[in-house]
């Protein structure tokens, strides 16, 4: 029963987005004492359990400042939007080739590091939707880099040149000009770019959930 009480308290703490082992132990001890008292008075196990944890949420509210459980998700949405905006603006740079060759792998590696740190820090209290967001971002940035490889690995013949332009919201237009062929023929290829759409979806979803959670927390507190 101690394990059941401890698990219940842990879930309540998790719902408030707080990891405080000392407070968990204090509440668990108090609830276990109440449970033992109820059992000694003849209460059945389930009745004693419900009585022991009846006020645990109210106690938690008094001692814990609730944090919005969608804060991390919203933060990743903001980060994704900033990265995708930088990538779109990168097409305007003179040295766009060097920019994408460095930025896209760095962005992917950065998301991997964030995911690893998150799993280490929150290994006992991670949230599935945070992991889902990180997984979607990893897939999106990996696909974007893979799709851009055809542009970054362009190897034209002497006299030819190429450029890119961004078509809002999800296409890079790759323009190849071959001076040595067919009197300067121009080829155009479109490359799908998913990062901005991914970032916008994550941000808007997280923002709605964050606001709803904030409103619900205010109502509970009131």
Short mmCIF file of C-alpha atoms in Angstrom, two decimals:
data_model
loop_
_atom_site.label_atom_id
_atom_site.label_comp_id
_atom_site.label_asym_id
_atom_site.label_seq_id
_atom_site.Cartn_x
_atom_site.Cartn_y
_atom_site.Cartn_z
CA UNK A 1 0.00 0.00 0.00
CA UNK A 2 2.92 2.34 0.64
CA UNK A 3 3.88 1.95 -3.01
CA UNK A 4 0.33 2.74 -4.13
CA UNK A 5 0.20 5.84 -1.96
CA UNK A 6 3.64 6.94 -3.19
CA UNK A 7 2.60 6.42 -6.83
CA UNK A 8 -0.57 8.45 -6.31
CA UNK A 9 1.34 11.33 -4.75
CA UNK A 10 3.93 11.19 -7.54
CA UNK A 11 1.18 11.49 -10.17
CA UNK A 12 -0.36 14.47 -8.38
CA UNK A 13 3.06 16.15 -8.23
CA UNK A 14 3.63 15.33 -11.88
CA UNK A 15 0.32 16.92 -12.84
CA UNK A 16 1.61 20.14 -11.32
CA UNK A 17 4.88 19.82 -13.25
CA UNK A 18 6.97 19.72 -10.07
CA UNK A 19 9.73 17.30 -9.12
CA UNK A 20 10.28 17.62 -5.36
CA UNK A 21 11.34 14.33 -3.78
CA UNK A 22 11.52 15.74 -0.27
CA UNK A 23 7.94 16.99 -0.40
CA UNK A 24 6.82 13.69 -1.93
CA UNK A 25 8.35 11.78 0.99
CA UNK A 26 6.75 14.09 3.56
CA UNK A 27 3.31 13.73 2.00
CA UNK A 28 3.74 9.97 1.61
CA UNK A 29 4.66 9.57 5.29
CA UNK A 30 1.65 11.62 6.38
CA UNK A 31 -0.70 9.65 4.13
CA UNK A 32 0.73 6.30 5.25
CA UNK A 33 0.25 7.28 8.89
CA UNK A 34 -3.35 8.21 8.14
CA UNK A 35 -3.86 4.96 6.27
CA UNK A 36 -2.50 2.88 9.17
CA UNK A 37 -4.71 4.77 11.60
CA UNK A 38 -7.80 4.10 9.49
CA UNK A 39 -6.93 0.43 9.16
CA UNK A 40 -6.45 0.09 12.93
CA UNK A 41 -9.94 1.50 13.34
CA UNK A 42 -11.33 -1.25 11.11
CA UNK A 43 -11.71 0.54 7.76
CA UNK A 44 -11.35 -1.64 4.62
CA UNK A 45 -8.19 -1.11 2.54
CA UNK A 46 -9.80 0.95 -0.23
CA UNK A 47 -11.76 3.11 2.19
CA UNK A 48 -8.62 3.72 4.25
CA UNK A 49 -6.68 4.60 1.09
CA UNK A 50 -9.28 7.06 -0.14
CA UNK A 51 -9.44 8.71 3.26
CA UNK A 52 -5.64 8.91 3.50
CA UNK A 53 -5.23 10.67 0.12
CA UNK A 54 -8.51 12.62 0.20
CA UNK A 55 -6.82 15.96 0.82
CA UNK A 56 -3.53 15.36 -0.98
CA UNK A 57 -4.35 17.63 -3.93
CA UNK A 58 -5.38 20.48 -1.63
CA UNK A 59 -2.18 20.06 0.39
CA UNK A 60 -0.17 20.08 -2.84
CA UNK A 61 -1.91 23.26 -3.99
CA UNK A 62 -0.99 25.01 -0.76
CA UNK A 63 2.67 24.02 -0.89
CA UNK A 64 3.39 23.98 -4.63
CA UNK A 65 3.30 26.77 -7.17
CA UNK A 66 1.76 25.02 -10.20
CA UNK A 67 3.75 25.18 -13.41
CA UNK A 68 2.17 24.83 -16.81
CA UNK A 69 2.89 21.31 -18.05
CA UNK A 70 2.99 22.51 -21.68
CA UNK A 71 5.82 25.02 -21.08
CA UNK A 72 8.50 22.78 -22.60
CA UNK A 73 6.33 22.00 -25.62
CA UNK A 74 5.67 25.71 -26.18
CA UNK A 75 9.37 26.51 -25.78
CA UNK A 76 10.26 23.94 -28.44
CA UNK A 77 7.60 25.44 -30.71
CA UNK A 78 9.17 28.90 -30.33
CA UNK A 79 12.64 27.43 -30.99
CA UNK A 80 11.38 25.59 -34.07
CA UNK A 81 9.79 28.78 -35.43
CA UNK A 82 13.01 30.75 -34.91
CA UNK A 83 15.11 28.09 -36.62
CA UNK A 84 12.74 27.75 -39.57
CA UNK A 85 12.52 31.53 -39.97
CA UNK A 86 16.33 31.73 -40.03
CA UNK A 87 16.42 28.97 -42.63
CA UNK A 88 13.92 30.76 -44.85
CA UNK A 89 15.84 34.03 -44.60
CA UNK A 90 19.04 32.15 -45.34
CA UNK A 91 18.00 31.91 -49.00
CA UNK A 92 18.58 35.69 -49.23
CA UNK A 93 22.22 35.43 -48.19
CA UNK A 94 25.01 35.71 -50.71
CA UNK A 95 26.77 32.74 -49.12
CA UNK A 96 23.60 30.67 -48.75
CA UNK A 97 25.44 27.45 -49.65
CA UNK A 98 27.79 27.73 -46.64
CA UNK A 99 24.90 28.77 -44.39
CA UNK A 100 22.77 25.70 -45.08
CA UNK A 101 25.73 23.35 -45.07
CA UNK A 102 26.45 24.43 -41.48
CA UNK A 103 23.05 25.43 -40.09
CA UNK A 104 20.94 22.39 -41.00
CA UNK A 105 23.28 19.76 -39.48
CA UNK A 106 23.84 22.01 -36.44
CA UNK A 107 20.09 22.46 -35.90
CA UNK A 108 19.55 18.70 -36.12
CA UNK A 109 22.43 18.03 -33.71
CA UNK A 110 21.07 20.67 -31.32
CA UNK A 111 17.66 18.98 -31.23
CA UNK A 112 19.35 15.63 -30.56
CA UNK A 113 21.24 17.17 -27.62
CA UNK A 114 18.03 18.73 -26.23
CA UNK A 115 16.25 15.37 -26.51
CA UNK A 116 19.12 13.56 -24.74
CA UNK A 117 19.28 16.12 -21.92
CA UNK A 118 15.49 16.01 -21.53
CA UNK A 119 15.52 12.22 -21.20
CA UNK A 120 18.30 12.36 -18.62
CA UNK A 121 16.77 15.15 -16.53
CA UNK A 122 13.17 13.96 -16.78
CA UNK A 123 13.78 10.21 -16.97
CA UNK A 124 11.34 9.55 -14.11
CA UNK A 125 8.74 12.15 -14.97
CA UNK A 126 8.87 12.72 -18.73
CA UNK A 127 5.72 13.56 -20.67
CA UNK A 128 4.84 11.61 -23.81
CA UNK A 129 3.80 14.71 -25.76
CA UNK A 130 7.19 16.35 -25.11
CA UNK A 131 8.90 13.29 -26.57
CA UNK A 132 6.45 13.33 -29.50
CA UNK A 133 7.34 16.97 -30.27
CA UNK A 134 11.07 16.22 -30.10
CA UNK A 135 10.61 13.19 -32.37
CA UNK A 136 8.61 15.18 -34.94
CA UNK A 137 11.24 17.94 -34.95
CA UNK A 138 14.05 15.43 -35.42
CA UNK A 139 12.26 13.81 -38.36
CA UNK A 140 11.45 17.16 -39.95
CA UNK A 141 14.99 18.57 -39.72
CA UNK A 142 16.51 15.29 -40.88
CA UNK A 143 14.19 15.22 -43.90
CA UNK A 144 14.92 18.88 -44.68
CA UNK A 145 18.68 18.27 -44.66
CA UNK A 146 18.30 15.10 -46.73
CA UNK A 147 16.11 16.94 -49.27
CA UNK A 148 18.56 19.85 -49.46
CA UNK A 149 21.49 17.52 -50.19
CA UNK A 150 20.59 17.54 -53.88
CA UNK A 151 21.13 21.32 -53.84
CA UNK A 152 24.15 21.37 -51.53
CA UNK A 153 25.88 18.63 -53.54
CA UNK A 154 25.30 20.38 -56.90
CA UNK A 155 28.33 20.00 -59.11
CA UNK A 156 27.81 21.87 -62.36
CA UNK A 157 30.13 22.02 -65.31
CA UNK A 158 32.42 25.04 -65.75
CA UNK A 159 30.44 28.13 -66.67
CA UNK A 160 27.22 26.99 -64.99
CA UNK A 161 25.85 28.46 -61.77
CA UNK A 162 22.90 27.86 -59.47
CA UNK A 163 20.81 29.73 -56.92
CA UNK A 164 17.84 29.14 -54.64
CA UNK A 165 14.72 31.04 -53.67
CA UNK A 166 12.19 30.29 -50.98
CA UNK A 167 8.53 29.90 -51.93
CA UNK A 168 6.34 30.40 -48.86
CA UNK A 169 5.65 28.31 -46.91
CA UNK A 170 7.30 25.04 -47.80
CA UNK A 171 9.24 24.94 -51.07
CA UNK A 172 12.81 25.82 -52.05
CA UNK A 173 13.14 26.67 -55.74
CA UNK A 174 16.51 25.51 -57.11
CA UNK A 175 17.54 27.41 -60.24
CA UNK A 176 20.34 26.03 -62.42
CA UNK A 177 21.74 28.13 -65.26
CA UNK A 178 23.93 26.30 -67.76
CA UNK A 179 25.81 28.82 -69.89
CA UNK A 180 27.53 26.10 -71.82
CA UNK A 181 24.36 24.30 -72.87
CA UNK A 182 21.54 25.34 -75.22
CA UNK A 183 22.45 29.02 -75.19
CA UNK A 184 22.19 29.43 -71.47
CA UNK A 185 19.25 27.17 -70.64
CA UNK A 186 17.72 27.42 -67.18
CA UNK A 187 16.44 24.47 -65.14
CA UNK A 188 14.19 24.80 -62.10
CA UNK A 189 13.62 22.15 -59.43
CA UNK A 190 11.40 22.41 -56.38
CA UNK A 191 12.50 20.88 -53.05
CA UNK A 192 9.93 20.37 -50.30
CA UNK A 193 10.87 22.09 -47.04
CA UNK A 194 8.81 20.83 -44.05
CA UNK A 195 10.39 22.70 -41.14
CA UNK A 196 8.25 25.83 -41.13
CA UNK A 197 4.99 23.87 -41.34
CA UNK A 198 6.22 21.55 -38.58
CA UNK A 199 7.23 24.51 -36.40
CA UNK A 200 3.92 26.31 -36.95
CA UNK A 201 1.92 23.18 -36.09
CA UNK A 202 3.91 22.57 -32.89
CA UNK A 203 3.76 26.21 -31.81
CA UNK A 204 0.03 26.69 -32.42
CA UNK A 205 -0.88 23.37 -30.76
CA UNK A 206 1.34 24.11 -27.76
CA UNK A 207 0.02 27.66 -27.46
CA UNK A 208 -3.59 26.48 -27.33
CA UNK A 209 -2.77 23.79 -24.74
CA UNK A 210 -0.65 26.22 -22.70
CA UNK A 211 -3.42 28.83 -22.57
CA UNK A 212 -6.07 26.24 -21.69
CA UNK A 213 -3.89 24.86 -18.89
CA UNK A 214 -3.24 28.38 -17.55
CA UNK A 215 -6.95 29.17 -17.51
CA UNK A 216 -7.78 25.86 -15.83
CA UNK A 217 -5.10 26.45 -13.18
CA UNK A 218 -6.55 29.87 -12.39
CA UNK A 219 -10.02 28.40 -12.00
CA UNK A 220 -8.70 25.67 -9.68
CA UNK A 221 -6.84 28.20 -7.59
CA UNK A 222 -9.94 30.36 -7.34
#
